[in-house]
Amino acid sequence: MTTPRLAASTVPPAALLRTAPPERTGIVHLGLGNFHRAHQAVHTAQALAHTDGPWGILGVAGRSTEVADAMREQDLRYSVLELSPHGSAATVPAVHTGVLVAARQTDAVLDAIAAPDTRIVTITVTERGYTYSPRTHALDVDSEPVRADLRGDAPPRTTIGQIARGLQRRSRAGSGPITVLSCDNLGANGRRTRRLVREFIAELPAAERDELEPWVAESVTFPNSMVDRIVPATTDEHRDAARTLLGARDAVPVPAEPFSMWVLEDEFAAGRPAWEHAGALFTDDVEAYELLKLRLLNGTHSLIAYLGALDGCDTIPEAVGRPFIADAARRALRDDYLPTLEVPDAIDADDYVERLFERWANSALRHRTRQVGSDGSVKLAQRVPDPALAHLRSGRVPQQLALTVAAYLCCLAPAADAGPHAAAMSDPARDALVESARRNGSTRSFVDDVLGGGLLGAELAGHGEFAARVAELVDLITRHGPAAAVLETTAT
């Protein structure tokens, strides 16, 4: 007997987070990837199950049609697989009211942002999707996609361009206030998004700029948020698991850990779902939670991924199971990251750290080192410079932060074969790093060139002692392997 395709009629009732999708769209979401579908969509479905409202989500994919096409064929249904060594479960959020692909339906996306019923635009496009300069953190107005969006002679291609042009259309339509909510791993992500949108508007022709600037200042809010859930890429294994758990074929299930956290500022211009009834925390001090997550979880996660890939590990659980990698991770947390943070009163630091190791060791997730290690040129700029500078200013070279950068460089521009997992990491800076390594005659000159080029911002490049330590560790990894480099950092 053929297993039926997941659809409105084939979802097991016990798997539904709510009985039916909302009738109206109140949220336009940019970035229809796994994270959104396992995090914001789930929290929103849970909130609506508690307090109903006009908060259906229109999901917008960037360029890929895979998820959007599959969701259309499945009546906008998909499953979230909560995976752990203790067991697995499948739920179906059923909260989307439609799907679009921005590259093909840009005008419809702008219309959706301008629609009177839309009250919130949420974003998960990863750090790369904000088209800002890593050196200045300002909008990269020299990039051709941004220049094209500013000219306005074609539909906008960048996320910031789509938001700004959508707000322009909304202001002209008189559709009322709206909130733009970044859910990406950027420090002060709401403030960053607001600044980038304003920088885009400032570059528009004077008439457009003068029309839009005051409306955005008065009618659009950009709250900060912190999001946390480990969500690997979907594989055929996950499709098989969904079939077993649901009795239906789901082409786009989303694997996720059981843990999920969302911290937000309550600065919404036109209302919001009752997310507090779905586990979200509202606070005026989101930054403390952001830094906690960006440094302790994300920063250390990167270190584990790079060391693991260099040691032949396909997955994060395999990597953190290596004693030398676990030791490096603990030292990074204890010595390099925690001293640079003010931990929120609601968080017990020791419990938080132990929970991190439990999450990283979740063998059911099979979170791959290549996925966590990808896009390091953008991610590390959010995670390494500020804590590194705090230590350097006090006269200490942060060993595990230097090791993180060294391991990253060995994965992306290896002097020797770094293995298949490092080779599979995608990164917009890979070609430039490889060329720098080829062009420079010594490891130290390579590291100086990379840091001087703004990989980790402008200020860190001025600390020669940090560059020297990174270069030493690159040489150790190249000649003797990652375990030898970790041992060296513990002896200092």
Short mmCIF file of C-alpha atoms in Angstrom, two decimals:
data_model
loop_
_atom_site.label_atom_id
_atom_site.label_comp_id
_atom_site.label_asym_id
_atom_site.label_seq_id
_atom_site.Cartn_x
_atom_site.Cartn_y
_atom_site.Cartn_z
CA MET A 1 0.00 0.00 0.00
CA THR A 2 1.39 3.43 -0.97
CA THR A 3 1.93 5.87 1.88
CA PRO A 4 -0.18 9.00 1.27
CA ARG A 5 1.39 12.43 0.88
CA LEU A 6 1.12 14.75 3.86
CA ALA A 7 -1.86 17.04 3.36
CA ALA A 8 -4.68 18.65 5.31
CA SER A 9 -6.63 15.40 5.12
CA THR A 10 -3.78 13.07 6.10
CA VAL A 11 -2.29 14.83 9.15
CA PRO A 12 -2.87 12.73 12.26
CA PRO A 13 -4.99 14.93 14.57
CA ALA A 14 -2.64 14.26 17.48
CA ALA A 15 0.23 15.83 15.54
CA LEU A 16 -1.49 19.17 14.94
CA LEU A 17 -0.42 22.11 17.09
CA ARG A 18 -3.72 23.77 16.13
CA THR A 19 -6.72 22.35 14.34
CA ALA A 20 -6.68 24.64 11.29
CA PRO A 21 -4.49 27.37 9.81
CA PRO A 22 -5.41 31.00 10.57
CA GLU A 23 -7.76 32.62 8.08
CA ARG A 24 -5.79 35.87 7.79
CA THR A 25 -2.13 36.72 7.22
CA GLY A 26 -0.68 38.99 9.88
CA ILE A 27 3.01 38.08 9.49
CA VAL A 28 5.20 38.08 6.39
CA HIS A 29 8.29 35.97 7.00
CA LEU A 30 11.43 36.37 4.87
CA GLY A 31 13.48 33.17 4.84
CA LEU A 32 11.45 29.94 4.54
CA GLY A 33 14.25 27.69 5.75
CA ASN A 34 14.34 25.04 8.42
CA PHE A 35 15.02 27.39 11.31
CA HIS A 36 11.93 29.52 10.77
CA ARG A 37 9.72 26.49 10.32
CA ALA A 38 11.01 24.87 13.53
CA HIS A 39 11.14 28.03 15.64
CA GLN A 40 8.97 31.10 14.91
CA ALA A 41 6.31 29.05 13.13
CA VAL A 42 6.07 26.61 16.03
CA HIS A 43 5.97 29.34 18.68
CA THR A 44 3.28 31.14 16.66
CA ALA A 45 1.17 28.00 16.25
CA GLN A 46 1.42 27.34 19.98
CA ALA A 47 0.48 30.94 20.76
CA LEU A 48 -2.56 30.76 18.48
CA ALA A 49 -3.62 27.48 20.05
CA HIS A 50 -3.82 29.41 23.32
CA THR A 51 -5.16 32.76 22.05
CA ASP A 52 -6.52 32.86 18.50
CA GLY A 53 -5.93 35.83 16.24
CA PRO A 54 -5.20 37.04 12.71
CA TRP A 55 -1.57 35.94 12.77
CA GLY A 56 -1.17 33.52 9.90
CA ILE A 57 2.28 33.51 8.31
CA LEU A 58 3.04 34.11 4.65
CA GLY A 59 6.37 32.35 4.15
CA VAL A 60 8.78 33.83 1.62
CA ALA A 61 11.68 31.78 0.30
CA GLY A 62 14.59 33.68 -1.23
CA ARG A 63 15.51 31.84 -4.42
CA SER A 64 15.03 28.12 -3.91
CA THR A 65 11.63 26.76 -4.83
CA GLU A 66 12.02 23.37 -3.11
CA VAL A 67 10.30 24.10 0.20
CA ALA A 68 7.67 26.42 -1.26
CA ASP A 69 6.68 23.93 -3.96
CA ALA A 70 6.51 21.06 -1.48
CA MET A 71 4.41 23.07 0.97
CA ARG A 72 1.97 24.03 -1.79
CA GLU A 73 1.60 20.36 -2.73
CA GLN A 74 1.03 19.49 0.94
CA ASP A 75 -1.68 22.10 1.67
CA LEU A 76 0.99 24.21 3.41
CA ARG A 77 1.64 21.43 5.92
CA TYR A 78 5.02 20.10 7.01
CA SER A 79 6.25 18.33 10.11
CA VAL A 80 8.73 19.26 12.82
CA LEU A 81 10.61 16.24 14.16
CA GLU A 82 11.79 16.67 17.73
CA LEU A 83 14.74 14.30 17.98
CA SER A 84 16.63 13.13 21.03
CA PRO A 85 18.31 9.93 22.21
CA HIS A 86 15.28 9.38 24.43
CA GLY A 87 12.78 9.32 21.58
CA SER A 88 11.25 11.29 18.73
CA ALA A 89 7.94 13.00 18.05
CA ALA A 90 6.38 14.78 15.07
CA THR A 91 4.15 17.85 15.11
CA VAL A 92 2.53 19.84 12.31
CA PRO A 93 2.35 23.61 12.98
CA ALA A 94 -0.32 24.37 10.33
CA VAL A 95 0.22 28.12 10.69
CA HIS A 96 1.18 29.24 7.17
CA THR A 97 -1.41 30.90 4.95
CA GLY A 98 0.71 30.91 1.80
CA VAL A 99 4.22 30.70 0.36
CA LEU A 100 6.10 32.83 -2.16
CA VAL A 101 9.55 32.77 -3.75
CA ALA A 102 11.00 36.27 -3.71
CA ALA A 103 13.20 35.81 -6.77
CA ARG A 104 10.14 34.96 -8.86
CA GLN A 105 7.36 36.83 -7.06
CA THR A 106 9.03 39.96 -5.71
CA ASP A 107 6.10 42.22 -6.49
CA ALA A 108 3.79 39.93 -4.51
CA VAL A 109 6.22 40.07 -1.58
CA LEU A 110 6.19 43.88 -1.60
CA ASP A 111 2.40 43.87 -1.83
CA ALA A 112 2.25 41.52 1.15
CA ILE A 113 4.44 43.84 3.25
CA ALA A 114 2.18 46.73 2.24
CA ALA A 115 -1.09 44.87 2.92
CA PRO A 116 -3.23 46.42 5.71
CA ASP A 117 -3.62 43.06 7.50
CA THR A 118 0.15 42.57 7.73
CA ARG A 119 1.41 43.80 11.08
CA ILE A 120 4.83 42.11 11.39
CA VAL A 121 7.68 41.23 9.02
CA THR A 122 9.98 38.58 10.50
CA ILE A 123 13.37 37.61 9.10
CA THR A 124 15.63 34.53 9.14
CA VAL A 125 18.05 34.96 6.26
CA THR A 126 21.30 34.22 8.21
CA GLU A 127 24.02 36.77 8.81
CA ARG A 128 24.93 36.75 5.12
CA GLY A 129 21.50 37.98 4.11
CA TYR A 130 21.88 41.51 5.51
CA THR A 131 24.41 42.74 2.88
CA TYR A 132 26.53 44.72 5.30
CA SER A 133 30.29 45.24 5.29
CA PRO A 134 32.09 43.01 7.83
CA ARG A 135 34.64 45.80 8.35
CA THR A 136 32.26 48.71 8.99
CA HIS A 137 29.01 46.83 9.77
CA ALA A 138 27.31 49.43 7.54
CA LEU A 139 25.19 48.61 4.49
CA ASP A 140 27.46 47.53 1.66
CA VAL A 141 26.34 50.25 -0.76
CA ASP A 142 29.17 49.33 -3.13
CA SER A 143 27.79 45.85 -3.80
CA GLU A 144 26.01 45.51 -7.11
CA PRO A 145 22.83 43.92 -5.67
CA VAL A 146 22.41 46.83 -3.24
CA ARG A 147 23.15 49.37 -5.98
CA ALA A 148 20.56 47.70 -8.22
CA ASP A 149 17.95 47.79 -5.46
CA LEU A 150 18.67 51.49 -4.88
CA ARG A 151 18.26 52.26 -8.58
CA GLY A 152 14.87 50.60 -8.51
CA ASP A 153 15.00 49.61 -12.17
CA ALA A 154 14.24 45.97 -11.32
CA PRO A 155 12.56 44.13 -8.43
CA PRO A 156 14.73 44.28 -5.29
CA ARG A 157 16.96 41.24 -4.72
CA THR A 158 18.41 41.89 -1.26
CA THR A 159 16.53 41.42 1.99
CA ILE A 160 17.16 45.01 3.08
CA GLY A 161 16.06 46.25 -0.34
CA GLN A 162 12.87 44.20 -0.20
CA ILE A 163 12.05 45.47 3.28
CA ALA A 164 12.74 49.11 2.39
CA ARG A 165 10.80 48.95 -0.88
CA GLY A 166 7.96 47.11 0.88
CA LEU A 167 7.81 49.82 3.54
CA GLN A 168 7.84 52.45 0.80
CA ARG A 169 4.83 50.77 -0.82
CA ARG A 170 3.13 50.48 2.58
CA SER A 171 3.61 54.15 3.42
CA ARG A 172 2.16 55.19 0.06
CA ALA A 173 -0.83 52.86 0.57
CA GLY A 174 -1.53 54.29 4.02
CA SER A 175 -1.60 50.80 5.53
CA GLY A 176 -0.51 51.82 9.01
CA PRO A 177 2.30 50.93 11.41
CA ILE A 178 4.30 47.72 11.22
CA THR A 179 7.08 45.88 13.07
CA VAL A 180 10.22 44.45 11.45
CA LEU A 181 11.57 41.65 13.63
CA SER A 182 14.98 40.13 12.90
CA CYS A 183 15.36 36.56 14.19
CA ASP A 184 18.96 36.07 13.03
CA ASN A 185 22.18 35.66 15.01
CA LEU A 186 23.26 39.28 14.90
CA GLY A 187 24.17 41.29 17.97
CA ALA A 188 21.41 43.84 18.63
CA ASN A 189 19.69 42.42 15.58
CA GLY A 190 16.73 44.78 15.71
CA ARG A 191 18.90 47.88 15.99
CA ARG A 192 21.18 46.52 13.26
CA THR A 193 18.24 45.93 10.91
CA ARG A 194 16.84 49.39 11.60
CA ARG A 195 20.19 51.00 10.86
CA LEU A 196 20.63 49.06 7.60
CA VAL A 197 17.12 49.96 6.43
CA ARG A 198 17.73 53.61 7.25
CA GLU A 199 21.08 53.54 5.47
CA PHE A 200 19.33 52.12 2.40
CA ILE A 201 16.69 54.85 2.53
CA ALA A 202 19.36 57.54 2.96
CA GLU A 203 20.88 56.48 -0.38
CA LEU A 204 17.60 56.87 -2.29
CA PRO A 205 16.93 59.91 -4.49
CA ALA A 206 16.04 62.95 -2.38
CA ALA A 207 12.31 62.89 -3.08
CA GLU A 208 11.96 59.22 -2.13
CA ARG A 209 14.21 59.63 0.89
CA ASP A 210 12.35 62.65 2.22
CA GLU A 211 9.03 60.89 1.78
CA LEU A 212 10.04 57.61 3.46
CA GLU A 213 12.41 58.57 6.29
CA PRO A 214 9.88 60.31 8.56
CA TRP A 215 7.24 57.63 7.99
CA VAL A 216 9.64 54.84 8.99
CA ALA A 217 10.79 56.79 12.05
CA GLU A 218 7.18 57.25 13.18
CA SER A 219 5.49 54.04 12.06
CA VAL A 220 8.01 51.15 12.13
CA THR A 221 9.56 49.44 15.15
CA PHE A 222 12.57 47.12 15.10
CA PRO A 223 12.69 45.15 18.37
CA ASN A 224 15.71 43.08 19.32
CA SER A 225 15.26 39.35 19.70
CA MET A 226 17.29 36.28 20.58
CA VAL A 227 16.43 32.91 19.05
CA ASP A 228 17.84 29.54 20.03
CA ARG A 229 17.14 26.10 18.65
CA ILE A 230 19.50 23.65 16.96
CA VAL A 231 17.99 22.78 13.59
CA PRO A 232 20.06 20.60 11.22
CA ALA A 233 19.58 20.27 7.49
CA THR A 234 16.93 17.78 6.32
CA THR A 235 18.07 14.40 5.02
CA ASP A 236 16.33 11.30 3.65
CA GLU A 237 16.69 9.81 7.13
CA HIS A 238 14.43 12.55 8.42
CA ARG A 239 11.92 11.93 5.64
CA ASP A 240 11.84 8.25 6.61
CA ALA A 241 11.34 9.20 10.27
CA ALA A 242 8.45 11.52 9.35
CA ARG A 243 6.81 8.73 7.36
CA THR A 244 7.06 6.40 10.35
CA LEU A 245 5.78 8.96 12.88
CA LEU A 246 3.01 10.44 10.72
CA GLY A 247 1.99 7.60 8.42
CA ALA A 248 2.36 10.10 5.58
CA ARG A 249 5.13 11.23 3.21
CA ASP A 250 6.50 14.67 4.03
CA ALA A 251 8.96 16.00 1.44
CA VAL A 252 10.20 18.81 3.71
CA PRO A 253 10.20 17.71 7.36
CA VAL A 254 12.33 19.78 9.74
CA PRO A 255 14.55 18.02 12.30
CA ALA A 256 15.07 19.91 15.56
CA GLU A 257 16.18 19.42 19.12
CA PRO A 258 13.46 19.52 21.82
CA PHE A 259 14.92 22.75 23.28
CA SER A 260 13.65 26.08 21.95
CA MET A 261 14.07 29.60 23.33
CA TRP A 262 12.88 33.02 22.18
CA VAL A 263 13.61 36.31 23.96
CA LEU A 264 12.13 39.56 22.63
CA GLU A 265 11.64 43.25 23.35
CA ASP A 266 7.93 44.03 23.50
CA GLU A 267 8.07 46.90 20.99
CA PHE A 268 5.42 46.00 18.44
CA ALA A 269 3.82 48.82 16.49
CA ALA A 270 0.59 47.05 15.55
CA GLY A 271 0.08 44.11 17.91
CA ARG A 272 1.51 40.58 17.99
CA PRO A 273 0.56 36.97 18.77
CA ALA A 274 0.45 35.94 22.42
CA TRP A 275 3.91 34.42 22.17
CA GLU A 276 4.35 34.56 25.95
CA HIS A 277 1.90 31.62 26.08
CA ALA A 278 4.25 29.67 23.79
CA GLY A 279 7.35 29.98 25.95
CA ALA A 280 8.69 33.32 24.68
CA LEU A 281 10.26 35.68 27.21
CA PHE A 282 9.72 39.43 26.92
CA THR A 283 12.35 41.64 28.51
CA ASP A 284 14.00 45.04 28.17
CA ASP A 285 17.42 43.36 28.38
CA VAL A 286 17.48 41.17 25.28
CA GLU A 287 21.14 42.06 24.69
CA ALA A 288 22.29 40.05 27.71
CA TYR A 289 20.55 36.95 26.31
CA GLU A 290 21.85 37.68 22.81
CA LEU A 291 25.46 37.83 23.97
CA LEU A 292 25.02 34.73 26.12
CA LYS A 293 23.80 32.77 23.12
CA LEU A 294 26.10 34.28 20.48
CA ARG A 295 29.20 33.60 22.54
CA LEU A 296 28.50 30.54 24.67
CA LEU A 297 26.41 28.54 22.22
CA ASN A 298 27.34 29.88 18.79
CA GLY A 299 30.98 30.79 19.39
CA THR A 300 31.82 27.51 21.06
CA HIS A 301 29.72 25.62 18.51
CA SER A 302 31.98 27.03 15.79
CA LEU A 303 35.11 25.89 17.64
CA ILE A 304 33.69 22.37 18.00
CA ALA A 305 32.75 22.27 14.31
CA TYR A 306 36.16 23.36 13.01
CA LEU A 307 38.17 21.12 15.34
CA GLY A 308 35.80 18.24 14.64
CA ALA A 309 35.97 18.63 10.87
CA LEU A 310 39.77 18.76 11.00
CA ASP A 311 39.77 15.58 13.09
CA GLY A 312 37.52 13.72 10.64
CA CYS A 313 34.21 14.12 12.49
CA ASP A 314 31.06 14.30 10.38
CA THR A 315 28.75 15.40 13.22
CA ILE A 316 28.83 17.69 16.23
CA PRO A 317 28.00 14.84 18.69
CA GLU A 318 30.95 12.89 17.31
CA ALA A 319 33.19 15.95 17.64
CA VAL A 320 32.21 16.90 21.18
CA GLY A 321 32.66 13.25 22.12
CA ARG A 322 36.40 13.63 21.49
CA PRO A 323 37.91 14.48 24.90
CA PHE A 324 40.34 17.05 23.52
CA ILE A 325 37.54 18.91 21.72
CA ALA A 326 35.29 18.84 24.77
CA ASP A 327 38.21 20.20 26.81
CA ALA A 328 38.76 23.04 24.33
CA ALA A 329 35.04 23.84 24.41
CA ARG A 330 34.94 23.97 28.21
CA ARG A 331 38.00 26.20 28.30
CA ALA A 332 36.48 28.50 25.69
CA LEU A 333 33.35 28.83 27.80
CA ARG A 334 35.09 29.20 31.15
CA ASP A 335 38.17 31.23 30.25
CA ASP A 336 37.33 33.23 27.12
CA TYR A 337 33.58 33.80 26.90
CA LEU A 338 32.01 33.82 30.38
CA PRO A 339 34.39 36.47 31.81
CA THR A 340 33.18 38.88 29.10
CA LEU A 341 29.47 38.53 29.92
CA GLU A 342 26.93 39.70 32.44
CA VAL A 343 24.78 36.59 32.76
CA PRO A 344 21.06 37.44 33.13
CA ASP A 345 19.69 36.92 36.63
CA ALA A 346 17.27 34.27 35.33
CA ILE A 347 20.14 32.11 34.05
CA ASP A 348 22.36 29.85 36.15
CA ALA A 349 25.65 29.84 34.24
CA ASP A 350 26.73 26.37 35.38
CA ASP A 351 23.39 24.84 34.45
CA TYR A 352 23.43 26.67 31.11
CA VAL A 353 26.87 25.29 30.24
CA GLU A 354 25.92 21.73 31.16
CA ARG A 355 22.75 22.04 29.11
CA LEU A 356 24.87 23.15 26.13
CA PHE A 357 26.94 19.99 26.31
CA GLU A 358 23.78 17.88 26.51
CA ARG A 359 22.44 19.63 23.42
CA TRP A 360 25.69 19.26 21.46
CA ALA A 361 25.83 15.56 22.39
CA ASN A 362 22.32 14.89 21.00
CA SER A 363 23.25 12.02 18.68
CA ALA A 364 19.72 11.78 17.27
CA LEU A 365 20.14 15.18 15.57
CA ARG A 366 23.27 14.29 13.60
CA HIS A 367 24.04 18.01 13.23
CA ARG A 368 26.92 18.10 10.76
CA THR A 369 30.19 19.91 11.33
CA ARG A 370 30.10 21.19 7.75
CA GLN A 371 26.75 22.92 8.38
CA VAL A 372 27.81 24.55 11.65
CA GLY A 373 31.16 25.55 10.16
CA SER A 374 29.76 27.17 7.01
CA ASP A 375 29.73 30.96 6.59
CA GLY A 376 32.34 31.44 9.29
CA SER A 377 33.58 34.66 7.68
CA VAL A 378 30.25 36.24 8.68
CA LYS A 379 29.53 34.28 11.86
CA LEU A 380 32.88 34.69 13.58
CA ALA A 381 32.72 38.46 13.19
CA GLN A 382 29.68 38.35 15.50
CA ARG A 383 31.26 36.02 18.04
CA VAL A 384 35.02 36.52 18.38
CA PRO A 385 36.15 40.18 18.19
CA ASP A 386 34.45 41.77 21.22
CA PRO A 387 35.40 39.11 23.77
CA ALA A 388 38.88 38.82 22.26
CA LEU A 389 39.41 42.57 22.53
CA ALA A 390 38.21 42.57 26.13
CA HIS A 391 40.93 40.04 27.03
CA LEU A 392 43.63 41.69 24.93
CA ARG A 393 43.01 45.07 26.55
CA SER A 394 43.58 43.46 29.93
CA GLY A 395 46.88 41.97 28.76
CA ARG A 396 45.73 38.38 28.10
CA VAL A 397 45.68 36.53 24.77
CA PRO A 398 42.45 34.47 24.68
CA GLN A 399 43.72 31.03 23.73
CA GLN A 400 40.52 29.35 22.60
CA LEU A 401 39.40 32.35 20.57
CA ALA A 402 42.75 32.31 18.78
CA LEU A 403 42.28 28.56 18.29
CA THR A 404 38.80 29.14 16.83
CA VAL A 405 40.22 31.50 14.21
CA ALA A 406 43.17 29.20 13.49
CA ALA A 407 40.95 26.15 13.05
CA TYR A 408 38.63 28.13 10.79
CA LEU A 409 41.53 29.19 8.57
CA CYS A 410 42.81 25.60 8.42
CA CYS A 411 39.36 24.46 7.27
CA LEU A 412 38.91 27.15 4.63
CA ALA A 413 42.44 27.71 3.30
CA PRO A 414 44.38 24.61 4.32
CA ALA A 415 48.09 24.25 3.74
CA ALA A 416 47.44 20.49 3.59
CA ASP A 417 44.38 18.30 3.03
CA ALA A 418 41.87 19.34 5.70
CA GLY A 419 39.51 16.45 4.98
CA PRO A 420 36.09 16.16 3.34
CA HIS A 421 34.08 17.83 6.09
CA ALA A 422 36.15 21.01 6.01
CA ALA A 423 36.14 20.98 2.21
CA ALA A 424 32.34 20.82 2.22
CA MET A 425 31.94 24.02 4.28
CA SER A 426 30.54 26.85 2.19
CA ASP A 427 31.85 30.35 2.80
CA PRO A 428 31.78 33.54 0.71
CA ALA A 429 35.38 34.27 1.75
CA ARG A 430 36.86 30.89 0.78
CA ASP A 431 38.34 31.99 -2.55
CA ALA A 432 39.87 35.12 -1.03
CA LEU A 433 41.36 33.14 1.86
CA VAL A 434 42.86 30.55 -0.49
CA GLU A 435 44.35 33.31 -2.64
CA SER A 436 45.79 35.06 0.44
CA ALA A 437 47.40 31.82 1.62
CA ARG A 438 48.90 31.27 -1.83
CA ARG A 439 50.14 34.84 -2.12
CA ASN A 440 51.76 35.13 1.31
CA GLY A 441 55.04 33.41 1.97
CA SER A 442 54.56 32.65 5.66
CA THR A 443 51.74 31.72 7.97
CA ARG A 444 52.15 34.93 9.96
CA SER A 445 51.94 37.11 6.86
CA PHE A 446 48.84 35.15 5.79
CA VAL A 447 47.15 35.71 9.17
CA ASP A 448 48.14 39.40 9.16
CA ASP A 449 46.69 39.77 5.67
CA VAL A 450 43.42 38.08 6.66
CA LEU A 451 42.94 40.07 9.86
CA GLY A 452 44.11 43.28 8.22
CA GLY A 453 41.55 42.70 5.49
CA GLY A 454 38.74 43.00 8.02
CA LEU A 455 37.72 39.37 8.53
CA LEU A 456 37.09 40.09 12.23
CA GLY A 457 36.60 43.85 12.00
CA ALA A 458 39.16 46.62 12.01
CA GLU A 459 40.25 46.81 15.65
CA LEU A 460 41.46 43.26 16.21
CA ALA A 461 43.94 43.61 13.35
CA GLY A 462 45.92 46.05 15.49
CA HIS A 463 46.76 43.41 18.11
CA GLY A 464 49.86 41.67 16.82
CA GLU A 465 50.01 39.30 19.78
CA PHE A 466 46.65 37.81 18.78
CA ALA A 467 47.73 37.40 15.14
CA ALA A 468 50.98 35.79 16.28
CA ARG A 469 49.10 33.25 18.39
CA VAL A 470 46.67 32.45 15.58
CA ALA A 471 49.63 31.86 13.24
CA GLU A 472 51.36 29.57 15.74
CA LEU A 473 48.21 27.50 16.11
CA VAL A 474 47.68 27.32 12.34
CA ASP A 475 51.17 25.85 12.03
CA LEU A 476 50.54 23.39 14.85
CA ILE A 477 47.29 22.17 13.31
CA THR A 478 48.91 21.85 9.89
CA ARG A 479 51.94 19.93 11.12
CA HIS A 480 50.62 17.93 14.07
CA GLY A 481 46.80 18.02 13.96
CA PRO A 482 44.09 19.75 16.02
CA ALA A 483 44.68 17.73 19.20
CA ALA A 484 48.26 19.03 19.41
CA ALA A 485 47.03 22.60 19.03
CA VAL A 486 44.46 22.14 21.82
CA LEU A 487 47.17 20.71 24.07
CA GLU A 488 49.36 23.72 23.35
CA THR A 489 46.58 26.15 24.35
CA THR A 490 46.11 24.37 27.67
CA ALA A 491 49.80 24.65 28.50
CA THR A 492 49.77 28.45 28.21
#
